PDB file of N, CA and C in Angstrom:
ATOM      1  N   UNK A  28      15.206  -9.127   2.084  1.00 51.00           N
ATOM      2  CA  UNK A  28      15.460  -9.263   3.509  1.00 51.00           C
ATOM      3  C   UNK A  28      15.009 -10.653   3.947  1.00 51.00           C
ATOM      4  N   UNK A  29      15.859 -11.435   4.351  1.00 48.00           N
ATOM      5  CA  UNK A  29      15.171 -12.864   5.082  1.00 48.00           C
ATOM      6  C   UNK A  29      14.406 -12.804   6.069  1.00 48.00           C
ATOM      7  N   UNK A  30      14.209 -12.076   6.868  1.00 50.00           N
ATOM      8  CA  UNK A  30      13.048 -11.812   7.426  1.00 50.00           C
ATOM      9  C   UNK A  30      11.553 -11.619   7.184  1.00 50.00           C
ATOM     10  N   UNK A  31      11.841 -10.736   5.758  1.00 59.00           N
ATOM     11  CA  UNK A  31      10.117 -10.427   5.035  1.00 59.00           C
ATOM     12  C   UNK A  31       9.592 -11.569   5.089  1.00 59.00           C
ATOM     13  N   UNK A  32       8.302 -11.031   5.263  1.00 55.00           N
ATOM     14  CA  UNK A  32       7.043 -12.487   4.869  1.00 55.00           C
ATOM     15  C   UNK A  32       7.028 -12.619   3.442  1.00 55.00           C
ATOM     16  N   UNK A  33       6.636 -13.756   2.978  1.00 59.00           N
ATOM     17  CA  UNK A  33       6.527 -13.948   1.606  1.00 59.00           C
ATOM     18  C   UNK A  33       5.694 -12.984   1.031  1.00 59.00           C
ATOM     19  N   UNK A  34       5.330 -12.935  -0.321  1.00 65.00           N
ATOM     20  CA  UNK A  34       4.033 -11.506  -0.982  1.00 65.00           C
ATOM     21  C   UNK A  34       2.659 -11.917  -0.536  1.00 65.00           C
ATOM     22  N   UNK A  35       2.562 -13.632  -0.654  1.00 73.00           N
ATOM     23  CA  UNK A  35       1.055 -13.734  -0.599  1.00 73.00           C
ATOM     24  C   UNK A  35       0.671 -14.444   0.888  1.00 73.00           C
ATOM     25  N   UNK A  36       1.722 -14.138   1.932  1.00 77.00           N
ATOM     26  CA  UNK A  36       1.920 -14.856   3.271  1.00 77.00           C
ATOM     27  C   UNK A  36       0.754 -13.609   4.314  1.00 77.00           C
ATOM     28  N   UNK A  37       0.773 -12.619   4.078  1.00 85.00           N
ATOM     29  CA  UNK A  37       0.057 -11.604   4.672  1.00 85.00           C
ATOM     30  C   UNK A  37      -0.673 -10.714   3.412  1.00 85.00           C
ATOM     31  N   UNK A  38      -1.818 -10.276   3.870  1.00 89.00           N
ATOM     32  CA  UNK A  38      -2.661  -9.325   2.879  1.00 89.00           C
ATOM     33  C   UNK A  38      -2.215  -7.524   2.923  1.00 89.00           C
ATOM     34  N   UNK A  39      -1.927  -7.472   4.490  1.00 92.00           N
ATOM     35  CA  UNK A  39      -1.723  -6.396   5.185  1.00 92.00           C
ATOM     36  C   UNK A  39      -0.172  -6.131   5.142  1.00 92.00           C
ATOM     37  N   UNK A  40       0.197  -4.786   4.776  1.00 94.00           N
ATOM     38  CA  UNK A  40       1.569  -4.675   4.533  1.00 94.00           C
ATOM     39  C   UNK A  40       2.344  -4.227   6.150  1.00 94.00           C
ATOM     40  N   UNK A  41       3.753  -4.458   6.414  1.00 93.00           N
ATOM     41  CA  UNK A  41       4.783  -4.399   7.230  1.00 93.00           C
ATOM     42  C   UNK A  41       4.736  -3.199   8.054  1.00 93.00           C
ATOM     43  N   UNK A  42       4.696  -2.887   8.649  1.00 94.00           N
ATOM     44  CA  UNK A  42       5.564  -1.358   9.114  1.00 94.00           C
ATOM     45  C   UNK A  42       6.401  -1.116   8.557  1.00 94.00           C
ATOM     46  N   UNK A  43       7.370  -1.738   7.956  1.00 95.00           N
ATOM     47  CA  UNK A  43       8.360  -1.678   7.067  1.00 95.00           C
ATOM     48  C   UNK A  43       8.274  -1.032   6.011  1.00 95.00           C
ATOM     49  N   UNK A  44       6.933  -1.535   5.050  1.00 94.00           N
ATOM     50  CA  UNK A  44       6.712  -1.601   3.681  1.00 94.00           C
ATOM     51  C   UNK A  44       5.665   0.040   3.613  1.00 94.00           C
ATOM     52  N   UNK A  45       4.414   0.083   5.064  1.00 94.00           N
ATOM     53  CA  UNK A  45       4.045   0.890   5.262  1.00 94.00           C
ATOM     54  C   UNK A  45       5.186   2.675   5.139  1.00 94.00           C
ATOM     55  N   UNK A  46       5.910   2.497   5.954  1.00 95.00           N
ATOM     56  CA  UNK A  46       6.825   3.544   5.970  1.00 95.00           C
ATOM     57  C   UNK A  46       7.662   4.278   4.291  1.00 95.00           C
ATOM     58  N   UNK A  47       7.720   2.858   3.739  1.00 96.00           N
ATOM     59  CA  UNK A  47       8.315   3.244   2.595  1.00 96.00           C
ATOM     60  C   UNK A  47       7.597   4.012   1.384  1.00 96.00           C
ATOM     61  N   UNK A  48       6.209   3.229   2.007  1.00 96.00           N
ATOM     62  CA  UNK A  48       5.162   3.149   0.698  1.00 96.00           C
ATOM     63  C   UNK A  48       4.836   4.731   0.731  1.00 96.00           C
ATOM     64  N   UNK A  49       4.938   5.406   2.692  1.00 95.00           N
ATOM     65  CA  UNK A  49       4.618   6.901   2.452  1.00 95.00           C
ATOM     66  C   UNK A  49       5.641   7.791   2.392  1.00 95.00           C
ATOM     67  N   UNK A  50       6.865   7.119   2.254  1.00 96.00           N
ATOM     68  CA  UNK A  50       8.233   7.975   1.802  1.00 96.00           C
ATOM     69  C   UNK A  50       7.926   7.849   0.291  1.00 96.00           C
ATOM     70  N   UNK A  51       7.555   7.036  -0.669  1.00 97.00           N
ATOM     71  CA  UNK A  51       7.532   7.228  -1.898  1.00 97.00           C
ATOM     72  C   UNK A  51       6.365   7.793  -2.598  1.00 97.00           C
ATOM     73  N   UNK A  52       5.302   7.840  -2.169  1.00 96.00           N
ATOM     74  CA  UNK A  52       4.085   8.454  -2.253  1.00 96.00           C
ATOM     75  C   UNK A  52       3.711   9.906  -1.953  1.00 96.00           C
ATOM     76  N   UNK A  53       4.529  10.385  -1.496  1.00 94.00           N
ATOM     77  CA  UNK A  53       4.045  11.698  -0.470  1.00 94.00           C
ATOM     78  C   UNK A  53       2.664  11.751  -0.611  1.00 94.00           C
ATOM     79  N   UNK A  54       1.461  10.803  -0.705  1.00 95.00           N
ATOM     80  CA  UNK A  54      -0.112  11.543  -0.472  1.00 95.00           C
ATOM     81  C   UNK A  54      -1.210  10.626  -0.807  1.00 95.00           C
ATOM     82  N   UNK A  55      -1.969  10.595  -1.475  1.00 95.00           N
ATOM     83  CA  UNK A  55      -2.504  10.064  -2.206  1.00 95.00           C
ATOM     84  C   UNK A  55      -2.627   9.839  -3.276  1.00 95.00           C
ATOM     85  N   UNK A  56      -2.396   8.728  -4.257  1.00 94.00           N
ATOM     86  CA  UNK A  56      -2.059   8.207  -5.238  1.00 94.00           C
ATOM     87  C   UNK A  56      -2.853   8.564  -6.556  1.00 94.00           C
ATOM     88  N   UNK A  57      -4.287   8.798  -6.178  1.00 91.00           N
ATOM     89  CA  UNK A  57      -5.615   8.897  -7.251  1.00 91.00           C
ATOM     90  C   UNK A  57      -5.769   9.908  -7.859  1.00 91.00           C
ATOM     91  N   UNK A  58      -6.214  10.175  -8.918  1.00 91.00           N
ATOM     92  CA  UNK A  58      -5.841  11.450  -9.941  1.00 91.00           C
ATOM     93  C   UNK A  58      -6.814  12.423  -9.162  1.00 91.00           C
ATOM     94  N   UNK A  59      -5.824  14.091  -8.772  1.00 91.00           N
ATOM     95  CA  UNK A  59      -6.376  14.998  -8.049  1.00 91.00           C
ATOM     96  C   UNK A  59      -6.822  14.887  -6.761  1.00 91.00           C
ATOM     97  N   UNK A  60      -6.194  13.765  -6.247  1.00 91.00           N
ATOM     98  CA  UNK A  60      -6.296  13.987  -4.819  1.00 91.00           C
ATOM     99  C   UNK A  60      -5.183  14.442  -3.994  1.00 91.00           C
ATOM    100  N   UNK A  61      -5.294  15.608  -3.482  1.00 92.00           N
ATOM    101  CA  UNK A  61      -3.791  15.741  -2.863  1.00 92.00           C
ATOM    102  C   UNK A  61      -3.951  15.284  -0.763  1.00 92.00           C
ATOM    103  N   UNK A  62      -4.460  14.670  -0.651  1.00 92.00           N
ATOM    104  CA  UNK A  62      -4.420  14.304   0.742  1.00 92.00           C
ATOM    105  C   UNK A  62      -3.981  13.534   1.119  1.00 92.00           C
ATOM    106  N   UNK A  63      -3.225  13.577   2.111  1.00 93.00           N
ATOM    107  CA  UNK A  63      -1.912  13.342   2.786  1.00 93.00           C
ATOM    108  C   UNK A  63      -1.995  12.872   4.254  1.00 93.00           C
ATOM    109  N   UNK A  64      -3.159  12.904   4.680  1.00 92.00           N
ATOM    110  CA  UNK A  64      -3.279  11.959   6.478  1.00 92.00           C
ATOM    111  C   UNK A  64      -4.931  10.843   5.756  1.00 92.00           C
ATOM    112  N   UNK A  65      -4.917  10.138   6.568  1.00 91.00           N
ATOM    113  CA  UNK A  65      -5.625   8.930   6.501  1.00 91.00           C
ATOM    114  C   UNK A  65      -5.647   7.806   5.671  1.00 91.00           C
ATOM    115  N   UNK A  66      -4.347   7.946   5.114  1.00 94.00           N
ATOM    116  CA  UNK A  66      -4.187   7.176   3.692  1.00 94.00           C
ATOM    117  C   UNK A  66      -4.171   5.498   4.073  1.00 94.00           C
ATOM    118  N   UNK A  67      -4.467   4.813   2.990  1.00 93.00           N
ATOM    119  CA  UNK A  67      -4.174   3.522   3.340  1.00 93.00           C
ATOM    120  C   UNK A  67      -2.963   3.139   2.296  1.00 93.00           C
ATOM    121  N   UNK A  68      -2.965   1.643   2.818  1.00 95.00           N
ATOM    122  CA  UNK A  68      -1.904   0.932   1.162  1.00 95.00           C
ATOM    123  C   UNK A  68      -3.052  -0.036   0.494  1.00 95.00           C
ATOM    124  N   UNK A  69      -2.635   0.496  -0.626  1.00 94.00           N
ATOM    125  CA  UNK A  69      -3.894   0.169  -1.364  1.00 94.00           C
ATOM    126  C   UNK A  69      -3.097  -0.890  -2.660  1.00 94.00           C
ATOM    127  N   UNK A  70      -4.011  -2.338  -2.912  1.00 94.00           N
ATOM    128  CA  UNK A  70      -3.132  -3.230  -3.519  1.00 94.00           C
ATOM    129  C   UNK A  70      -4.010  -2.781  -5.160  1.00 94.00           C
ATOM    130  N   UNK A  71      -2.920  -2.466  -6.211  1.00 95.00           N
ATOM    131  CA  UNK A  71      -3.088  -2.093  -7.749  1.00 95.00           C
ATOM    132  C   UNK A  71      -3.568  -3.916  -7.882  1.00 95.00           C
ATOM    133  N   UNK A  72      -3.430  -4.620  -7.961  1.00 95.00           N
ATOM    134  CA  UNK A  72      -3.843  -6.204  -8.590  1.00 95.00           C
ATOM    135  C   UNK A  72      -4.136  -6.310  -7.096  1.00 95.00           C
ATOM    136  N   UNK A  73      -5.693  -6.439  -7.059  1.00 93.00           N
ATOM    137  CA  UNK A  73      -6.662  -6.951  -5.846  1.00 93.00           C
ATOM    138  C   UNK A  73      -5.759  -8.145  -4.780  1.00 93.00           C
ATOM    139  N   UNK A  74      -5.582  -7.770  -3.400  1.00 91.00           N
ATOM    140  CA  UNK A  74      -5.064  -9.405  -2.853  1.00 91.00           C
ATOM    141  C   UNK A  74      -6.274 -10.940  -3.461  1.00 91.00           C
ATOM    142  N   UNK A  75      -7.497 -10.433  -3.923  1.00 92.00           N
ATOM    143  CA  UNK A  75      -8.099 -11.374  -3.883  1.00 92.00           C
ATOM    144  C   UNK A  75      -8.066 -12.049  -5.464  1.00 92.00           C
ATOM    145  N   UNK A  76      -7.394 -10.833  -6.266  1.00 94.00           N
ATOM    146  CA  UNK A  76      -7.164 -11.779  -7.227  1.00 94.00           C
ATOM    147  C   UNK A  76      -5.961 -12.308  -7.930  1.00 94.00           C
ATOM    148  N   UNK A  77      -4.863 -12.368  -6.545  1.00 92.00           N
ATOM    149  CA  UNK A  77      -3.737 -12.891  -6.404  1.00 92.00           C
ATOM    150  C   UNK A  77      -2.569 -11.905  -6.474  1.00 92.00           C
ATOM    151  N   UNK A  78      -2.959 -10.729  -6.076  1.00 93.00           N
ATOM    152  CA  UNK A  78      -1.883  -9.718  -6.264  1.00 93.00           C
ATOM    153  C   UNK A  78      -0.973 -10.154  -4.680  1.00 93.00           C
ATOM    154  N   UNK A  79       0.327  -8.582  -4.476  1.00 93.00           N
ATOM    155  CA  UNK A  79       1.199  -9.408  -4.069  1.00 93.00           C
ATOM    156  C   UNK A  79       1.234  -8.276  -3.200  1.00 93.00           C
ATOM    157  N   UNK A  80       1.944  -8.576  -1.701  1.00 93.00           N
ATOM    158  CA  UNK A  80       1.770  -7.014  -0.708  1.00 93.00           C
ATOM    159  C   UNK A  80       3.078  -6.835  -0.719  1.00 93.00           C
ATOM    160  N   UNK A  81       3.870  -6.385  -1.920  1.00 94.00           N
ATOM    161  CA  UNK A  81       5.000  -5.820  -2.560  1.00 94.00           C
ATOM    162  C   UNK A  81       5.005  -4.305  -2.267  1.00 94.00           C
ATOM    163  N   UNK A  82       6.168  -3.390  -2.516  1.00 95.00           N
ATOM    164  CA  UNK A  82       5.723  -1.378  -2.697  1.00 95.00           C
ATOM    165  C   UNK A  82       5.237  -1.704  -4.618  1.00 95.00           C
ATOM    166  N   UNK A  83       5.576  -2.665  -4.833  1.00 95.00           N
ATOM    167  CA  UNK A  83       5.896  -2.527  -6.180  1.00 95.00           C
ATOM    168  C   UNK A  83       4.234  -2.426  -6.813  1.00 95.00           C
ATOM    169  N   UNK A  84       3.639  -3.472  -5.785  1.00 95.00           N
ATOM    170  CA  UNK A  84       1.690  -3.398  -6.390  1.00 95.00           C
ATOM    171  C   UNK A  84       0.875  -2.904  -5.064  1.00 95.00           C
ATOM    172  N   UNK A  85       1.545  -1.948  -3.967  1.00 96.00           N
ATOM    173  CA  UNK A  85       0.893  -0.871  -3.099  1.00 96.00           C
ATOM    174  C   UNK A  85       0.871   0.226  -3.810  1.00 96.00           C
ATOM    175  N   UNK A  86      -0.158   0.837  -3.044  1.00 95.00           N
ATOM    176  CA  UNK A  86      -0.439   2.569  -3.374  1.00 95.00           C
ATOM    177  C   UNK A  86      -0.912   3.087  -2.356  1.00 95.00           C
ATOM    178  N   UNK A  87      -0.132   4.402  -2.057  1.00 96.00           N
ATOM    179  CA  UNK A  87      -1.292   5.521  -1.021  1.00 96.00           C
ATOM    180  C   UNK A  87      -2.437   5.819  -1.696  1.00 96.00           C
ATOM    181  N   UNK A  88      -3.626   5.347  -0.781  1.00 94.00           N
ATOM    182  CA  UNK A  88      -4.712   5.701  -1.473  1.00 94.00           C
ATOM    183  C   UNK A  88      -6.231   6.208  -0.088  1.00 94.00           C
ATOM    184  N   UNK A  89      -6.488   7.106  -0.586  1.00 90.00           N
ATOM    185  CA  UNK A  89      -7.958   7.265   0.996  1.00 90.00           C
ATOM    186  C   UNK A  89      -8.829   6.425   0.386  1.00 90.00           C
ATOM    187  N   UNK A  90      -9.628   6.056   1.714  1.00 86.00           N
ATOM    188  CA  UNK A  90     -10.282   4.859   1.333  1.00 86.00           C
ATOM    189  C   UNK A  90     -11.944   5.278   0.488  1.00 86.00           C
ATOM    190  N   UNK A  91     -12.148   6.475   0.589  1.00 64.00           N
ATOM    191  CA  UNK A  91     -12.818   7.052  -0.642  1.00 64.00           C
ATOM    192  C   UNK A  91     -12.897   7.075  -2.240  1.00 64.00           C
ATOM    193  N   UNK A  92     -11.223   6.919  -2.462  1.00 53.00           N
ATOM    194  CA  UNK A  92     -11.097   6.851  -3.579  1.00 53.00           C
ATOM    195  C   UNK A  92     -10.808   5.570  -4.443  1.00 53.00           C
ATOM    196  N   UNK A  93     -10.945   4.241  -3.585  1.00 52.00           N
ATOM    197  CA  UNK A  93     -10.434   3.080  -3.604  1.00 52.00           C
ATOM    198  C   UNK A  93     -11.872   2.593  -4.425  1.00 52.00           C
ATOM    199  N   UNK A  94     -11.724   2.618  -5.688  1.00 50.00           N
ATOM    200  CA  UNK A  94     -12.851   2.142  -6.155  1.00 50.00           C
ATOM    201  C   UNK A  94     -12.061   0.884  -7.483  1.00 50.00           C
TER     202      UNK A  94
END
């Protein structure tokens, strides 16, 4: 989309990217968690160590399990 921000232009994902990330997720991402409200997007390759705010390196994840 020419509109998107670049991957490493924002840390924080879209409304866009948000919406998709919990159409493809239905829940939480982490082994045996099945919860499904308070989720965040959670980046698989850290933003800080150059990952990208893609769906491709997001995850639904509660911020409990974000270790």
């Amino acid at each position: 989309h020419p509109d998107a921000p670049a991957p490493r232009a924002n840390r924080l994902p879209s409304k866009a990217q948000r919406r998709r990330l919990w159409r493809r997720d239905h829940g939480c991402r982490a082994p045996g968690c099945t919860r499904t409200r308070g989720l965040h997007a959670h980046h698989i390759i850290p933003w800080t160590e150059g990952g990208t705010t893609t769906l491709d390196n997001l995850l639904a994840r509660r911020p409990a399990t974000e270790t």
